[in-house]
Short mmCIF file of C-alpha atoms in Angstrom, two decimals:
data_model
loop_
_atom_site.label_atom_id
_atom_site.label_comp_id
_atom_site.label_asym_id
_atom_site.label_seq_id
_atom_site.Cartn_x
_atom_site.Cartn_y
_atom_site.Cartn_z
CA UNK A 29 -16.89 -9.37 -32.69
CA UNK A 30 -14.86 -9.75 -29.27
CA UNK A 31 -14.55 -8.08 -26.34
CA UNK A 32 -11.97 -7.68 -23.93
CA UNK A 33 -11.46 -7.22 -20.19
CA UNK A 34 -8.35 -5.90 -19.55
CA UNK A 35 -6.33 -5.26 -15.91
CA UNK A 36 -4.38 -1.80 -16.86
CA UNK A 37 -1.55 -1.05 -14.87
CA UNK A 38 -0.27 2.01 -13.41
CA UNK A 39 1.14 4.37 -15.66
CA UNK A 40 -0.05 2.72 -19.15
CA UNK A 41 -1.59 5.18 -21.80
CA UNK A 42 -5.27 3.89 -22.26
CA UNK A 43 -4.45 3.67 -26.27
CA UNK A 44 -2.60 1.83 -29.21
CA UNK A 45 0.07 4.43 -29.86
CA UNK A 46 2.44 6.47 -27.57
CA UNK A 47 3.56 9.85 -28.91
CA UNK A 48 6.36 10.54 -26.17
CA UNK A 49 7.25 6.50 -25.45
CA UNK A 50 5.45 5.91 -22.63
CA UNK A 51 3.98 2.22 -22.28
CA UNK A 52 0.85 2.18 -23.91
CA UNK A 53 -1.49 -0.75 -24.45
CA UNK A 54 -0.08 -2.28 -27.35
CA UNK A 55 2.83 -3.25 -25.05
CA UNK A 56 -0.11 -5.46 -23.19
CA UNK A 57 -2.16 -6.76 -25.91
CA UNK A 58 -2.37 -6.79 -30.03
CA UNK A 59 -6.16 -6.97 -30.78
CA UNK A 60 -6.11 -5.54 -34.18
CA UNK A 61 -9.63 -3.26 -34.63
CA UNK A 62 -9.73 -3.29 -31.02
CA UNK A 63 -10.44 0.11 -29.18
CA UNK A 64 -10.87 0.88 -25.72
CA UNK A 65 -14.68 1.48 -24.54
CA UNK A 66 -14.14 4.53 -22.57
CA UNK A 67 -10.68 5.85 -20.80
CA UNK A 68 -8.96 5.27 -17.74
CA UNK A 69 -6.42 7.85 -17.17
CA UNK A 70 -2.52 6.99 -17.29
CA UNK A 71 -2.32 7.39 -13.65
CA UNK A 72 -5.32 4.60 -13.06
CA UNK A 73 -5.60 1.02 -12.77
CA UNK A 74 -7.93 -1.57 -13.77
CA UNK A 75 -10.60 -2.79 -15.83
CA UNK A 76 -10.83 -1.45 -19.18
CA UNK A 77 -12.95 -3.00 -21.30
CA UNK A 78 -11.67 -3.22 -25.24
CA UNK A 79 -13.59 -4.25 -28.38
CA UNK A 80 -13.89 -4.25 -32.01
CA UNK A 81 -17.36 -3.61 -32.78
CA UNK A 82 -18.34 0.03 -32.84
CA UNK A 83 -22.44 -0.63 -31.37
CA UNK A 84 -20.41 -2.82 -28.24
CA UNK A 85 -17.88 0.07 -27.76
CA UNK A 86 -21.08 2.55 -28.06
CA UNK A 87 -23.26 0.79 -25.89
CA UNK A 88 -20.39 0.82 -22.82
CA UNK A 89 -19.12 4.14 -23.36
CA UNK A 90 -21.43 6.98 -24.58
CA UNK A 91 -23.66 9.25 -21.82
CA UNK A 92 -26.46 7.01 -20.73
CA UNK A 93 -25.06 3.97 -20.60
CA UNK A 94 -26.66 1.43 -18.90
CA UNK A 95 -23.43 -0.15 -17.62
CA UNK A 96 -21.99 1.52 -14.21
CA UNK A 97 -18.31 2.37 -13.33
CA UNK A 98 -17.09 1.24 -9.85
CA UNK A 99 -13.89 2.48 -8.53
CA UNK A 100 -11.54 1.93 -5.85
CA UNK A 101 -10.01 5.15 -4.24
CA UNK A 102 -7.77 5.39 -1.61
CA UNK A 103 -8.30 8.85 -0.29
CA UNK A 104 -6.21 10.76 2.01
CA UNK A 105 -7.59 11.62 4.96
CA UNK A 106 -10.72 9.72 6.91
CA UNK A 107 -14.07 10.20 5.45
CA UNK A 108 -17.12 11.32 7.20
CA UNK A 109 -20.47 11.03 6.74
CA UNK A 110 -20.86 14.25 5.30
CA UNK A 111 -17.98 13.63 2.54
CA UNK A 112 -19.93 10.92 1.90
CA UNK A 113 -23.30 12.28 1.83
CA UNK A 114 -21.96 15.15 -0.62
CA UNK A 115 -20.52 12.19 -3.33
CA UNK A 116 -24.06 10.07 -2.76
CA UNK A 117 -25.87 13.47 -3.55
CA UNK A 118 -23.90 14.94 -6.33
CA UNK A 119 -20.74 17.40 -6.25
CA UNK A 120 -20.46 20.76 -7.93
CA UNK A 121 -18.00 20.65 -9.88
CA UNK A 122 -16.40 23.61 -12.47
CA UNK A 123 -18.31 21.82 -15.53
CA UNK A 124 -21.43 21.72 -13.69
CA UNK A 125 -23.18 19.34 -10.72
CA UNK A 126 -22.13 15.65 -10.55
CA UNK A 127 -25.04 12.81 -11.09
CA UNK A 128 -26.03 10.73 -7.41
CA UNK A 129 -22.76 8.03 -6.65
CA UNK A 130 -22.93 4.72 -4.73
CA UNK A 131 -19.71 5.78 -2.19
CA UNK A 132 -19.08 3.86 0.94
CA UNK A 133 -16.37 3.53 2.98
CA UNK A 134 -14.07 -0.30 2.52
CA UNK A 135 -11.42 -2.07 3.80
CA UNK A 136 -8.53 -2.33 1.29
CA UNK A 137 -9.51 -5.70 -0.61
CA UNK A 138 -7.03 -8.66 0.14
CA UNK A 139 -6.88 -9.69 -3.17
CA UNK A 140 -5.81 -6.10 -4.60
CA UNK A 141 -1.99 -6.02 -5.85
CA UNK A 142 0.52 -3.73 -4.60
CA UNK A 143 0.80 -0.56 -6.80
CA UNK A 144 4.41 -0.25 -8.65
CA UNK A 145 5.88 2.20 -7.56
CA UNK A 146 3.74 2.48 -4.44
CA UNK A 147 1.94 5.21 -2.90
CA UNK A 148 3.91 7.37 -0.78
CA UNK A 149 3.44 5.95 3.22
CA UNK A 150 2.80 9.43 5.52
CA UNK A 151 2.46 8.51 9.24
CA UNK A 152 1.18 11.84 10.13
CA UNK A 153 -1.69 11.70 7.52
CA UNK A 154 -4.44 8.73 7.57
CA UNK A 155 -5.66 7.51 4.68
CA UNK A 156 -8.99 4.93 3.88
CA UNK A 157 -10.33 3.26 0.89
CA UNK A 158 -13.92 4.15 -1.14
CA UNK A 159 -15.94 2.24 -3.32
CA UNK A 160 -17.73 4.43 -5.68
CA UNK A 161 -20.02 3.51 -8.34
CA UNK A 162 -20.88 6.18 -10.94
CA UNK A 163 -23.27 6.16 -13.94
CA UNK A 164 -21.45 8.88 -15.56
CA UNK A 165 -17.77 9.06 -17.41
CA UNK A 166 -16.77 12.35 -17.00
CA UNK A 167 -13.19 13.38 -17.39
CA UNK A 168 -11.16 12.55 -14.01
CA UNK A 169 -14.17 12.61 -12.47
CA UNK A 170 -13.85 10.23 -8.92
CA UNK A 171 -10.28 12.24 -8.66
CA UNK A 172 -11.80 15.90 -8.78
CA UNK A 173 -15.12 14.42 -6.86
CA UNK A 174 -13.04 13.05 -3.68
CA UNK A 175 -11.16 16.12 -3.95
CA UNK A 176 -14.25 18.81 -4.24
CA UNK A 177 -15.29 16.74 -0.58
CA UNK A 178 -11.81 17.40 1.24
CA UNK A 179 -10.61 13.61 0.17
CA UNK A 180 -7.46 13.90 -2.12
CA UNK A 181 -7.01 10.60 -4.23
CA UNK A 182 -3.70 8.86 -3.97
CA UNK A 183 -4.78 5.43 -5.59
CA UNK A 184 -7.67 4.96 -7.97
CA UNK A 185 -8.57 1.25 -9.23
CA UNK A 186 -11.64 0.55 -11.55
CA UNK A 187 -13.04 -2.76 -10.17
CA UNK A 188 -15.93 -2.90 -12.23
CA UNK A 189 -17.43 -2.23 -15.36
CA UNK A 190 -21.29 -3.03 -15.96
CA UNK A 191 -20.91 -6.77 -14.67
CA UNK A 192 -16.99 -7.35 -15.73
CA UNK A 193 -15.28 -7.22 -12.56
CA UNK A 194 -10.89 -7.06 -12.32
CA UNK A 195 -10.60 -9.39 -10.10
CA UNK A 196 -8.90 -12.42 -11.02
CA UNK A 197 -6.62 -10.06 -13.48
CA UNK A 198 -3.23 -9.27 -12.60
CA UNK A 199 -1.92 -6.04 -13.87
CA UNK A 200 -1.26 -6.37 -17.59
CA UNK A 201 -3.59 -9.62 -18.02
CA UNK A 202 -6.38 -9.51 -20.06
CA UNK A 203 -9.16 -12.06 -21.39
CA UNK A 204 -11.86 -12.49 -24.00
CA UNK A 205 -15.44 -12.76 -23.18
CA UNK A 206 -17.14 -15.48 -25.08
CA UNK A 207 -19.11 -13.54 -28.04
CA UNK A 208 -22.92 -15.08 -26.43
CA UNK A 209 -22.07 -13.88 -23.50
CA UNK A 210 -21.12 -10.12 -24.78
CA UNK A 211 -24.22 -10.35 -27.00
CA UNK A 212 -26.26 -11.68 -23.65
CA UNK A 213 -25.32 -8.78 -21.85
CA UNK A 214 -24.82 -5.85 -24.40
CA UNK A 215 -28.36 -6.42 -25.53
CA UNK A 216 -30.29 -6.10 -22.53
CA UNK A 217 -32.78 -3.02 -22.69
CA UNK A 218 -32.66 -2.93 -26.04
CA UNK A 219 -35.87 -3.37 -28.71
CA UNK A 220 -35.58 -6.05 -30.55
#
């Protein structure tokens, strides 16, 4: 049983195989049985988490989990408090109403790496960083949230997964997490 925290670069297929050649993540890592625990789209960053046991990989990923997302989005535009009382509330969204978010306004972390290529500079249009935490996994769902509140997203980083955070990772880098601690964590909640 092991389980992975991987830093995903920009532009990386989050999966083993590629069926147009783009970089996927066997050109980061060869885990064999490994399989991501939930996406993060091609044009995302961060933490994915990886593993080869199916209850792990269920446990992380499937509706309900008890382990949070946290994002990092730099948005176009400057939020106000009523962008960011719409994402704390829930958004309507075409598949139906968002759950509550955790969204607060940040300074761009100093540790965060530059984005390759990087995001397109526009004097004329401002631009400021959120941190949002969902409890949900819904497809390209912080992307069509900023957007449903006026707050296009030009960057979007996953810092955080459960208690796994990125930092530390440089894009590409992974690491193991020792099996007791997986099994520590993984089997809080749960009936023995």
């Amino acid at each position: 049983m092991r389980l992975i925290l991987l830093n995903k670069p920009f532009q990386v297929l989050p999966q083993f195989t590629s069926p147009d050649g783009r970089r996927c993540l066997a050109d980061l890592l060869q885990v064999p049985g490994a399989y991501p625990a939930g996406r993060l789209d091609y044009d995302s960053e961060g933490l994915m988490v990886l593993t080869d046991f199916g209850p792990w990989q269920a446990r992380i990923s499937q509706p309900g989990s008890p382990f949070p997302k946290t994002y990092l989005a730099q948005v176009e535009g400057v939020p106000g408090e009523a962008a960011l009382q719409r994402l704390r509330t829930g958004v309507d969204l075409n598949d139906g109403p968002t759950l509550p978010a955790r969204a607060e306004v940040v300074p761009e972390p100093a540790w965060l790496w530059p984005r390759d290529p990087p995001i397109r500079y526009r004097r004329s249009v401002p631009d400021a960083w959120l941190e949002l935490t969902l409890s949900e996994g819904r497809n390209r769902q912080v992307r069509r949230m900023t957007a449903a509140v006026g707050l296009p997203t030009l960057r979007l980083v996953r810092l955080q997964v459960g208690p796994w955070r990125v930092e530390g990772l440089e894009p590409g880098e992974w690491r193991e997490v020792s099996r007791v601690e997986a099994d520590r964590i993984l089997s809080r909640g749960r009936s023995p």
